[in-house]
XYZ file of C-alpha atoms in Angstrom:
744
model
C 0.000 0.000 0.000
C 1.329 3.470 -0.920
C 2.017 5.910 1.888
C 1.427 8.839 -0.515
C -1.967 10.406 -1.374
C -3.401 10.294 -4.907
C -1.619 12.719 -7.255
C -2.740 11.638 -10.740
C -3.376 15.254 -11.788
C 0.287 16.174 -11.380
C 2.698 13.843 -13.271
C 5.834 15.285 -11.642
C 4.390 14.949 -8.184
C 3.143 11.460 -9.051
C 6.658 10.456 -10.158
C 8.199 11.857 -6.963
C 5.672 10.049 -4.807
C 6.261 6.783 -6.630
C 9.956 7.173 -5.960
C 9.131 7.881 -2.306
C 7.010 4.708 -2.197
C 9.926 2.663 -3.506
C 12.221 4.148 -0.854
C 9.734 3.523 1.953
C 8.886 0.019 0.759
C 12.581 -0.929 0.882
C 13.486 0.969 4.008
C 15.229 -1.041 6.731
C 12.921 0.386 9.403
C 9.182 0.326 9.876
C 7.272 3.492 8.953
C 3.638 4.030 9.865
C 1.049 6.806 9.717
C -1.148 6.703 12.835
C -4.317 8.665 13.309
C -6.536 8.443 16.415
C -4.353 5.486 17.610
C -5.244 3.583 14.394
C -2.863 2.462 11.654
C -3.746 4.389 8.487
C -0.796 3.384 6.306
C 2.525 1.597 6.784
C 5.406 0.176 4.811
C 6.460 -3.459 4.316
C 9.110 -3.408 7.075
C 6.538 -2.216 9.645
C 4.248 -5.115 8.690
C 7.174 -7.566 9.035
C 8.193 -6.238 12.446
C 4.717 -6.682 13.953
C 3.881 -9.892 12.094
C 1.229 -8.621 9.630
C 0.920 -10.516 6.358
C 1.176 -7.265 4.400
C 1.003 -3.491 4.904
C -2.663 -3.644 3.875
C -3.351 -6.156 6.664
C -2.092 -3.698 9.260
C -4.428 -0.895 8.178
C -7.263 -0.301 10.634
C -5.536 -2.023 13.567
C -5.364 -0.110 16.823
C -1.798 0.794 17.678
C -2.649 0.052 21.338
C -2.788 -3.706 20.693
C 0.867 -3.607 19.608
C 2.033 -2.651 23.128
C 2.732 -5.072 25.967
C -0.302 -3.705 27.815
C -2.754 -0.846 27.410
C -1.108 0.747 30.441
C 2.242 0.730 28.598
C 0.589 2.344 25.572
C -0.852 5.108 27.732
C 2.525 5.521 29.415
C 4.283 6.067 26.079
C 1.608 8.567 25.095
C 2.143 10.465 28.336
C 5.894 10.663 27.641
C 5.650 11.435 23.929
C 2.811 13.960 23.754
C 4.567 16.862 25.537
C 7.453 16.523 23.046
C 5.266 16.093 19.928
C 2.990 18.958 20.900
C 5.929 21.387 20.608
C 6.592 20.239 17.051
C 9.693 18.303 18.138
C 10.582 14.712 17.339
C 10.089 12.116 20.106
C 12.602 9.313 20.443
C 12.538 6.442 22.891
C 12.754 2.704 23.532
C 9.637 0.668 24.291
C 8.688 -2.982 24.871
C 6.224 -3.882 22.052
C 4.132 -6.913 21.097
C 3.937 -8.739 17.762
C 0.645 -10.236 16.537
C 1.963 -13.633 17.732
C 2.178 -12.263 21.277
C 5.983 -12.231 21.263
C 7.433 -9.243 23.093
C 10.365 -7.308 21.651
C 12.243 -4.084 22.205
C 11.720 -1.286 19.658
C 13.248 2.126 19.118
C 10.488 4.614 18.263
C 10.866 7.954 16.471
C 7.657 9.987 16.107
C 6.551 13.399 14.913
C 3.185 15.066 14.446
C 2.168 15.819 10.851
C 0.819 19.144 12.039
C 1.833 20.306 15.497
C -0.987 22.871 15.421
C -3.556 20.156 14.825
C -2.573 16.834 16.513
C -5.774 15.266 15.121
C -4.069 15.118 11.698
C -2.063 12.190 13.080
C 1.610 11.344 13.352
C 4.367 9.514 11.508
C 6.423 6.916 13.441
C 9.641 5.110 12.555
C 10.024 1.715 14.276
C 13.288 -0.226 14.567
C 13.507 -3.720 16.143
C 16.408 -3.524 18.640
C 15.835 -6.797 20.518
C 19.156 -8.282 19.438
C 21.014 -5.150 20.501
C 19.319 -5.188 23.918
C 20.254 -8.853 24.371
C 23.848 -8.055 23.435
C 23.869 -5.163 25.918
C 22.638 -7.448 28.716
C 25.308 -10.030 27.891
C 27.951 -7.316 27.989
C 26.738 -6.179 31.414
C 27.018 -9.777 32.741
C 30.539 -10.064 31.321
C 31.577 -6.818 32.977
C 30.117 -8.016 36.289
C 32.110 -11.260 36.111
C 35.288 -9.364 35.297
C 34.651 -7.007 38.226
C 34.283 -9.976 40.619
C 37.627 -11.375 39.493
C 39.225 -7.937 39.808
C 37.804 -7.265 43.272
C 38.643 -10.681 44.759
C 41.979 -11.485 43.136
C 44.659 -12.423 45.658
C 47.287 -10.340 43.805
C 47.511 -6.580 43.299
C 46.123 -5.319 39.977
C 46.460 -1.759 38.698
C 45.625 -0.034 35.406
C 47.915 2.838 34.346
C 47.475 5.449 31.639
C 50.206 8.007 31.189
C 51.782 6.333 34.251
C 48.789 7.490 36.330
C 46.479 5.127 38.233
C 43.102 4.837 36.530
C 41.962 1.861 38.553
C 43.330 -0.635 41.075
C 41.946 -3.376 43.293
C 41.961 -3.492 47.085
C 44.766 -6.092 47.158
C 47.052 -3.607 45.368
C 46.220 -0.806 47.830
C 46.813 -3.088 50.829
C 50.101 -4.349 49.357
C 51.511 -0.804 49.461
C 49.690 0.375 52.595
C 47.128 2.754 51.065
C 43.518 3.362 52.025
C 40.700 2.600 49.538
C 40.765 5.112 46.682
C 43.887 6.879 47.937
C 45.891 5.928 44.815
C 43.260 7.029 42.292
C 44.843 9.468 39.828
C 48.311 9.184 41.443
C 51.483 8.699 39.389
C 53.045 5.256 39.692
C 56.030 7.087 41.218
C 54.158 6.608 44.526
C 55.437 3.035 44.971
C 59.004 3.492 43.707
C 61.835 4.242 46.129
C 63.394 6.961 43.943
C 62.909 8.957 40.762
C 65.760 6.981 39.177
C 64.028 3.657 39.887
C 60.795 5.007 38.414
C 62.471 6.221 35.230
C 64.430 2.971 34.845
C 61.231 0.904 35.155
C 59.610 2.975 32.402
C 62.614 2.486 30.110
C 62.678 -1.270 30.736
C 58.995 -1.912 30.024
C 58.560 0.378 26.997
C 60.103 -1.886 24.365
C 58.323 -5.181 25.248
C 54.991 -3.422 25.736
C 55.272 -1.673 22.354
C 55.900 -5.074 20.712
C 52.771 -6.474 22.330
C 54.845 -8.702 24.634
C 54.487 -9.033 28.383
C 56.933 -7.305 30.705
C 58.095 -9.413 33.650
C 60.505 -8.350 36.374
C 61.315 -8.473 40.070
C 61.558 -5.013 41.623
C 62.346 -3.446 44.964
C 59.453 -1.054 45.582
C 58.301 1.078 48.508
C 55.211 1.160 50.710
C 53.485 4.369 51.756
C 55.313 4.316 55.114
C 58.682 4.201 53.322
C 59.506 0.560 53.962
C 60.740 -1.474 51.007
C 59.076 -4.525 49.522
C 60.207 -6.981 46.860
C 57.559 -7.560 44.193
C 57.172 -9.709 41.138
C 55.510 -7.547 38.468
C 53.928 -8.509 35.160
C 52.583 -5.983 32.686
C 51.013 -5.785 29.243
C 49.763 -2.939 27.089
C 46.009 -2.604 26.597
C 46.705 -1.874 22.891
C 50.270 -2.241 21.618
C 49.471 -0.043 18.612
C 48.408 2.771 20.930
C 50.358 2.835 24.187
C 48.421 5.928 25.253
C 45.518 3.613 26.106
C 47.553 2.399 29.040
C 48.678 -0.888 30.521
C 47.710 -3.410 33.203
C 50.157 -4.418 35.964
C 49.877 -7.464 38.231
C 51.988 -7.283 41.380
C 52.793 -9.942 43.995
C 54.756 -9.640 47.241
C 57.864 -11.888 47.131
C 59.720 -10.208 50.004
C 59.919 -13.351 52.096
C 61.328 -15.345 49.206
C 63.853 -12.674 48.255
C 65.040 -12.255 51.826
C 65.457 -15.993 52.103
C 67.412 -16.022 48.822
C 69.657 -13.183 49.959
C 70.262 -14.850 53.310
C 71.179 -18.032 51.510
C 73.578 -16.239 49.173
C 75.192 -14.413 52.068
C 75.509 -17.591 54.071
C 77.044 -19.457 51.149
C 79.611 -16.690 50.660
C 80.615 -16.887 54.294
C 80.830 -20.654 54.150
C 83.021 -20.629 51.031
C 85.499 -18.258 52.757
C 85.817 -20.595 55.751
C 85.555 -23.937 53.948
C 89.212 -24.942 54.288
C 89.614 -23.929 57.924
C 86.343 -25.010 59.422
C 84.838 -27.779 57.365
C 82.895 -29.162 60.284
C 81.616 -25.736 61.255
C 80.624 -25.099 57.629
C 78.664 -28.334 57.534
C 76.781 -27.336 60.682
C 76.089 -23.860 59.335
C 74.691 -25.230 56.072
C 72.453 -27.572 58.022
C 71.233 -24.678 60.164
C 70.529 -22.563 57.108
C 68.649 -25.342 55.381
C 66.597 -25.839 58.518
C 65.869 -22.112 58.647
C 64.725 -22.098 55.028
C 62.569 -25.152 55.623
C 61.024 -23.511 58.681
C 60.374 -20.320 56.736
C 58.806 -22.272 53.897
C 56.747 -24.220 56.397
C 55.661 -20.952 58.011
C 54.615 -19.566 54.637
C 52.799 -22.822 53.843
C 51.011 -22.679 57.202
C 50.024 -19.056 56.612
C 48.669 -19.915 53.175
C 46.820 -22.900 54.584
C 45.256 -20.811 57.364
C 44.073 -18.312 54.749
C 42.450 -20.951 52.556
C 41.674 -23.960 54.751
C 39.604 -24.551 57.861
C 41.870 -24.958 60.877
C 39.690 -27.627 62.536
C 38.874 -29.993 59.662
C 41.551 -29.171 57.078
C 38.802 -28.655 54.497
C 38.721 -25.612 52.193
C 37.154 -22.616 53.923
C 34.481 -20.360 52.417
C 37.072 -18.240 50.532
C 38.723 -21.172 48.755
C 35.296 -22.765 48.241
C 34.013 -19.663 46.440
C 37.055 -19.667 44.154
C 36.830 -23.382 43.320
C 33.061 -23.227 42.879
C 33.302 -20.277 40.482
C 35.877 -22.163 38.394
C 33.734 -25.321 38.359
C 30.649 -23.337 37.340
C 32.580 -21.612 34.532
C 33.672 -25.008 33.209
C 30.130 -26.408 33.507
C 28.751 -23.363 31.682
C 31.228 -23.628 28.811
C 30.790 -27.391 28.484
C 27.017 -27.363 29.005
C 27.405 -29.921 31.796
C 25.435 -30.385 35.042
C 26.733 -29.407 38.465
C 25.246 -29.805 41.948
C 25.748 -27.805 45.147
C 24.887 -29.668 48.364
C 24.416 -27.903 51.727
C 24.726 -30.172 54.817
C 23.887 -29.225 58.408
C 23.799 -31.461 61.473
C 20.485 -31.665 63.353
C 20.588 -30.377 66.953
C 24.397 -30.202 66.939
C 24.163 -27.403 69.510
C 23.052 -30.026 72.043
C 26.407 -31.816 71.645
C 28.382 -28.643 72.404
C 26.079 -27.586 75.242
C 26.036 -31.028 76.868
C 29.515 -32.448 76.225
C 31.568 -29.336 75.457
C 33.109 -27.816 72.365
C 36.139 -30.129 72.450
C 33.893 -33.159 71.871
C 31.895 -31.257 69.250
C 35.054 -30.226 67.386
C 36.336 -33.791 67.350
C 33.014 -35.007 65.946
C 33.147 -32.356 63.190
C 36.700 -33.376 62.272
C 35.629 -37.025 61.965
C 32.609 -36.049 59.886
C 34.852 -34.021 57.564
C 36.997 -37.110 57.000
C 33.927 -39.182 56.120
C 32.652 -36.563 53.681
C 36.045 -36.210 51.995
C 36.372 -39.966 51.584
C 32.909 -40.229 50.022
C 33.458 -37.872 47.083
C 35.563 -37.852 43.935
C 38.863 -36.058 43.391
C 37.230 -33.302 41.313
C 34.580 -32.622 43.992
C 35.077 -29.953 46.667
C 34.052 -30.427 50.307
C 34.251 -27.249 52.414
C 33.301 -26.161 55.912
C 31.320 -22.917 56.012
C 31.520 -22.658 59.808
C 29.892 -24.336 62.782
C 28.334 -27.613 61.648
C 27.613 -26.442 58.090
C 29.352 -28.091 55.125
C 29.057 -27.340 51.401
C 29.879 -29.764 48.582
C 30.412 -28.646 44.965
C 29.914 -31.595 42.617
C 30.880 -31.092 38.938
C 29.434 -33.471 36.314
C 26.650 -34.462 38.720
C 23.022 -34.605 37.596
C 19.905 -34.945 39.759
C 20.174 -38.737 39.998
C 23.856 -38.528 40.940
C 23.185 -35.869 43.570
C 20.381 -37.949 45.100
C 22.624 -41.037 45.173
C 25.419 -39.153 46.936
C 22.989 -37.514 49.390
C 21.667 -40.957 50.373
C 25.241 -42.180 50.837
C 26.183 -39.150 52.954
C 23.112 -39.595 55.153
C 24.228 -43.108 56.001
C 27.830 -41.987 56.631
C 26.855 -39.026 58.816
C 24.312 -41.060 60.781
C 26.764 -43.849 61.641
C 27.999 -43.632 65.277
C 31.092 -41.521 66.073
C 33.550 -42.650 68.739
C 34.860 -39.585 70.584
C 36.842 -40.087 73.816
C 34.919 -43.161 74.997
C 31.685 -41.453 73.946
C 29.575 -43.027 71.206
C 27.681 -40.206 69.536
C 25.027 -40.337 66.849
C 23.916 -37.334 64.830
C 21.700 -36.921 61.792
C 22.146 -34.568 58.828
C 19.716 -32.373 56.908
C 20.750 -31.615 53.335
C 19.631 -29.298 50.575
C 20.599 -29.632 46.908
C 20.590 -27.007 44.138
C 21.329 -27.789 40.470
C 23.229 -25.716 37.910
C 21.924 -24.082 35.780
C 18.285 -24.856 36.677
C 18.380 -23.239 40.120
C 21.028 -20.583 39.515
C 23.866 -19.466 37.280
C 26.363 -18.430 39.964
C 27.673 -19.886 43.199
C 26.010 -17.372 45.501
C 22.579 -18.131 44.039
C 23.130 -21.898 44.077
C 24.368 -21.778 47.673
C 21.336 -19.744 48.735
C 18.980 -22.197 47.001
C 20.708 -25.218 48.564
C 20.468 -23.527 51.975
C 16.728 -22.953 51.467
C 16.283 -26.607 50.483
C 18.204 -27.687 53.589
C 15.871 -25.675 55.825
C 12.928 -27.328 54.067
C 14.450 -30.701 55.005
C 14.625 -29.537 58.629
C 11.019 -28.325 58.577
C 9.947 -31.665 57.093
C 11.335 -33.558 60.067
C 15.149 -33.440 59.657
C 17.423 -36.388 58.805
C 16.550 -35.996 55.117
C 17.567 -34.229 51.928
C 15.506 -32.004 49.663
C 16.061 -30.550 46.202
C 15.392 -26.849 45.673
C 11.977 -26.319 44.056
C 9.999 -23.551 42.433
C 7.750 -23.629 45.502
C 10.701 -22.644 47.689
C 11.504 -19.899 45.184
C 7.939 -18.658 45.444
C 8.067 -18.794 49.239
C 11.343 -16.879 49.175
C 9.828 -14.250 46.881
C 6.743 -14.053 49.091
C 8.920 -13.659 52.184
C 10.880 -10.843 50.520
C 7.635 -9.153 49.470
C 6.270 -9.384 53.014
C 9.543 -8.174 54.528
C 9.537 -5.051 52.345
C 5.868 -4.392 53.095
C 6.320 -5.048 56.817
C 9.016 -2.368 57.050
C 6.340 0.268 56.323
C 3.384 -1.414 58.019
C 3.700 0.470 61.313
C 4.008 3.947 59.842
C 1.135 3.239 57.446
C -1.159 2.107 60.289
C -1.689 -1.354 58.797
C -1.154 -3.165 62.116
C -3.876 -3.578 64.677
C -4.652 -5.621 67.791
C -7.515 -7.996 68.439
C -8.288 -9.205 71.930
C -9.430 -12.693 72.982
C -11.178 -12.903 76.336
C -9.613 -15.004 79.096
C -12.023 -16.484 81.646
C -11.519 -17.814 85.155
C -13.464 -20.985 86.016
C -15.338 -20.331 89.266
C -16.252 -22.924 91.867
C -19.987 -22.303 91.290
C -19.717 -23.486 87.674
C -19.567 -20.076 86.039
C -16.851 -18.474 83.955
C -15.794 -14.916 84.725
C -13.917 -12.635 82.286
C -10.628 -11.721 83.945
C -8.397 -10.614 81.107
C -7.569 -10.442 77.445
C -4.761 -11.681 75.235
C -3.551 -9.089 72.698
C -3.136 -10.680 69.268
C -1.373 -8.857 66.428
C -3.150 -8.520 63.068
C -1.878 -7.116 59.742
C -4.128 -6.005 56.902
C -2.246 -4.925 53.788
C -4.198 -2.804 51.265
C -3.230 -5.114 48.394
C -2.293 -8.435 50.027
C -5.254 -8.440 52.435
C -5.124 -10.085 55.871
C -1.750 -11.743 56.431
C -1.476 -14.521 58.994
C 0.755 -13.871 62.039
C 2.183 -17.348 61.481
C 3.563 -16.002 58.189
C 4.761 -12.516 59.077
C 5.936 -12.944 62.694
C 8.884 -15.249 61.713
C 9.886 -12.677 59.077
C 9.729 -9.892 61.658
C 11.901 -11.952 64.026
C 14.461 -12.802 61.339
C 14.879 -9.126 60.340
C 14.695 -7.613 63.877
C 11.549 -5.734 62.821
C 9.941 -7.530 65.756
C 11.629 -5.059 68.128
C 9.812 -1.866 67.016
C 6.638 -3.862 66.307
C 6.798 -5.526 69.729
C 7.268 -2.154 71.430
C 4.229 -0.819 69.556
C 2.136 -3.868 70.552
C 3.079 -3.448 74.223
C 2.256 0.266 74.193
C -1.003 -0.137 72.258
C -2.235 -3.044 74.424
C -1.607 -1.184 77.685
C -3.105 2.035 76.281
C -6.213 0.061 75.323
C -6.367 -1.388 78.830
C -6.271 2.182 80.187
C -9.115 3.200 77.842
C -11.192 0.227 79.045
C -10.614 1.292 82.630
C -11.771 4.801 81.766
C -14.861 3.325 80.072
C -15.868 1.593 83.321
C -15.052 -2.030 82.432
C -14.132 -4.388 85.276
C -10.450 -4.448 86.141
C -8.857 -6.852 83.634
C -5.330 -8.105 82.978
C -3.613 -7.819 79.587
C -1.540 -10.699 78.191
C 1.075 -9.759 75.563
C 3.212 -12.294 73.703
C 7.000 -11.898 73.642
C 9.098 -13.342 70.825
C 12.453 -14.953 71.554
C 14.185 -11.995 69.860
C 12.450 -9.509 72.168
C 13.210 -11.639 75.229
C 16.922 -11.757 74.410
C 17.133 -7.980 73.926
C 19.161 -6.343 76.671
C 16.791 -3.462 77.450
C 13.538 -5.466 77.692
C 12.950 -4.831 81.452
C 13.650 -1.091 81.009
C 11.327 -0.947 77.984
C 8.484 -2.638 79.880
C 8.958 -0.322 82.862
C 8.969 2.769 80.652
C 5.779 1.810 78.783
C 3.963 0.972 82.037
C 4.952 4.371 83.421
C 3.858 6.213 80.271
C 0.393 4.607 80.407
C 0.242 4.817 84.221
C -0.701 1.144 84.492
C 0.129 -1.046 87.524
C 2.695 -3.685 86.587
C 0.578 -6.529 88.002
C -2.075 -5.852 85.323
C 0.438 -6.897 82.614
C 1.187 -10.541 81.835
C 4.039 -11.281 79.400
C 3.778 -14.622 77.602
C 7.003 -16.386 76.631
C 7.172 -19.604 74.609
C 8.703 -22.642 76.221
C 11.386 -22.834 73.505
C 12.454 -19.216 74.003
C 12.787 -19.715 77.747
C 14.927 -22.840 77.339
C 17.146 -21.414 74.577
C 19.471 -19.956 77.242
C 18.006 -20.765 80.678
C 20.611 -18.774 82.641
C 19.834 -15.581 80.714
C 16.105 -16.333 80.914
C 16.275 -16.570 84.709
C 18.070 -13.196 84.921
C 15.523 -11.419 82.689
C 12.571 -13.035 84.476
C 13.938 -11.948 87.834
C 14.235 -8.336 86.641
C 10.687 -8.333 85.257
C 9.356 -10.011 88.414
C 11.083 -7.371 90.536
C 9.154 -4.720 88.596
C 5.872 -6.491 89.430
C 5.200 -7.874 85.938
C 3.604 -11.325 85.759
C 5.066 -13.966 83.411
C 3.565 -17.076 81.838
C 4.916 -19.909 79.687
C 2.945 -20.045 76.419
C 2.285 -23.235 74.389
C 3.495 -25.345 77.322
C 4.244 -28.946 76.428
C 5.267 -28.301 72.816
C 8.933 -27.706 73.614
C 11.462 -29.202 76.003
C 11.571 -27.942 79.565
C 13.786 -29.091 82.376
C 11.829 -29.205 85.636
C 14.955 -28.035 87.466
C 14.858 -24.831 85.419
C 11.080 -24.512 85.552
C 11.310 -24.277 89.358
C 13.725 -21.360 88.988
C 11.671 -19.455 86.399
C 9.701 -16.547 87.935
C 6.463 -17.486 86.155
C 2.974 -17.527 87.596
C 1.097 -19.426 84.909
C 1.434 -22.270 82.404
C -0.679 -22.033 79.228
C -1.658 -25.475 77.976
C -1.223 -25.553 74.190
C -4.356 -25.970 72.083
C -2.786 -28.963 70.294
C -3.384 -30.952 73.519
C -6.832 -29.435 74.167
C -8.195 -30.084 70.675
C -8.668 -33.861 71.055
C -9.272 -34.059 74.810
C -12.593 -35.844 74.417
C -11.174 -38.482 72.033
C -7.483 -38.950 72.798
C -6.448 -40.606 76.049
C -2.817 -39.502 75.632
C -3.845 -35.835 75.362
C -6.011 -36.213 78.457
C -3.084 -37.732 80.357
C -0.730 -34.924 79.246
C -3.181 -32.166 80.209
C -3.888 -33.837 83.562
C -0.137 -34.135 84.251
C 0.500 -30.474 83.373
C -2.304 -29.287 85.681
C -1.083 -31.462 88.573
C 2.515 -30.370 88.076
C 1.465 -26.701 87.995
C -0.515 -27.162 91.226
C 2.524 -28.761 92.852
C 4.710 -25.836 91.804
C 2.134 -23.259 92.884
C 1.432 -22.149 89.304
C -1.873 -21.313 87.645
C -2.979 -23.028 84.427
C -4.855 -21.639 81.435
C -6.019 -23.846 78.575
C -5.979 -22.376 75.067
C -8.227 -23.326 72.146
C -11.279 -24.464 74.144
C -14.036 -24.996 71.582
C -16.462 -27.572 73.000
C -18.452 -28.147 76.171
C -16.716 -31.534 76.545
C -13.281 -29.958 76.591
C -14.442 -27.386 79.146
C -15.970 -30.045 81.374
C -12.772 -32.117 81.441
C -10.598 -29.094 82.188
C -12.873 -27.985 85.036
C -12.854 -31.486 86.575
C -9.050 -31.634 86.481
C -8.720 -28.298 88.237
C -7.682 -26.006 85.362
C -8.055 -22.410 86.631
C -8.674 -20.476 83.395
C -9.565 -20.928 79.711
C -9.828 -19.090 76.404
C -11.105 -20.202 73.005
C -13.852 -20.088 70.396
C -16.369 -21.649 72.810
C -16.485 -18.238 74.432
C -15.251 -15.836 71.774
C -12.950 -15.373 68.838
C -10.347 -12.584 69.043
C -12.273 -9.303 68.810
C -11.522 -5.720 67.825
C -11.356 -3.386 70.830
C -14.903 -2.029 70.458
C -16.405 -5.510 70.037
C -14.452 -6.705 73.078
C -16.102 -3.964 75.166
C -19.559 -5.126 74.007
C -18.668 -8.744 74.848
C -17.521 -7.888 78.382
C -20.601 -5.786 79.110
C -22.888 -8.488 77.751
C -21.315 -11.140 80.019
C -20.987 -9.301 83.295
C -21.744 -10.723 85.881
C -20.107 -14.160 85.256
C -21.145 -16.309 82.311
C -23.552 -18.872 83.735
C -24.312 -20.261 80.278
C -21.063 -22.228 80.372
C -21.701 -23.825 83.768
C -21.367 -27.587 83.946
C -24.577 -29.660 84.171
């Protein structure tokens, strides 16, 4: 279809327009005339770019359908119109859509036909730049890889142009005693001992660099503090045809070696002068020198080993692991071969250290390292990341091979260890990530394997798991929630609901005596988010500290408002996370908030999970004593779900045990649950502690609890957690005591 209007009445114009049609039809870019967001005319290249069968087929199509979304189309219009309206040409890059649905990058150039009347339409030139964008992205990745090598090389690297520093890595700065960035722009004279040395070095390197050869020499150079240092230097011109583009220099400290060489030369000279007179003495001196050299070499070897290997197990440490893993991944990428990264962690290893001491734990880890090393191939790498965490990099290993090795390692790690007359048994949890499916670099693969290992722990431990898309989704969800949670407080998205707590009276009634404050989060886009999902994220990121302080202040302020509204005097139970409990200023924080609200300390009850209390019992006792001294009551939440030592429980300054709802749920059907609940109540009575049962939902559960002597309850049988205003209505509707829940 011609882009030109009919001009049959003017032969010259007709000829010119035909020539224009030929040019446009064979143009290497798409050209289109758009009016009211509708294609009026276009050339052949435009039709090809968007997948139309011909220019005629494109006519009448809305230009909006050629964008990724209608929103993107409106966005381009918003950017382009201010430029076009001034009569100027708009240029920009935009993600577009072909008729097939394929997305591609396009460079757009547009101009109004008549700036005074935009309704006349516009002319656009479209160029498909997808391949260029892909090439740009590849170049960015290449630069990133080169930067990693540059930043983490173990030798000094510096780029010079006109004998000035244009760039150097941290190893180079440290070699000569400079702070980061201090050498930028400096002449290389900075690390020479004299002007003569500097000039001589330039004369020596000019000829080989101009030939395109490498320059290699050993030089005596100087640090910033004036001390000398022997260095091996290697250099090459960036472009031998244009030395003004500069050169790269790689520098390594060889002072120890040179000093040893000079000492040896000096010693040999002395020995040769005395050889005839003191042959025996010479022999002894040579032996002493050789021993000194051996010791120095051994010292250097030990220093290198300490820098690259784990001192306990002899395995590569995280630095050497990262280097070997990067090399293995590069080889796997070039050869299109599989590679597996396996993350291994011992289950409950902390119990070994806490119970038997770190010496026993270290010996066990050393034995485990030997078993792991013996189980893999020569090309595999086994490294210790720290603690009881090990990472294995397994080249040429597919999913089946990784699963086979994981099964083998589980058996090896689970076999008994003999440590100083102690027979110890541990179990491993392992996570596996595969290259390139789960990641294209070591950091990503290690993170994925770590996530898979934690899934193995959550699934019961003593198992291995492969990284899955579900874990990726959970990780993405966790990141999304973490980012949203950071602004939740300031955006007033958090609120508290209150579940009534009732005391069971001797006359068969239940009286409301308090409330438990329960945190709720409603996000404007994500909706209600479960505390079970966002509380662990808050704890892992320390966001729980400001959130916990807000919860404490809001709960006590609400209690004050209820007092002012004439409600009966109630207590307020607030949950503490393990992170909050371990924080040094918790007692001071609680005291300050109580004072600000003017609330008696005995009206506040802080609930601490059994696991948090037993994590470090000595610290827990200290914190509990401080809170108790301030008059604050403490209770153990979810009692029975963790591990408590009765010897510690007697020392904890708690007044109440909360029986977990997992035991209450099946009271009427499960004899074991009934026995557990009965035992907890009797033990609490013996220790002078109150009991409160959570999750009471049926009359049968309530009847059993009352018969066994449980003092208080909460649950759906009485009320769900309520907003503050609804809680007020509930209390007023059930005062005096609730006789409806009396036993028959």
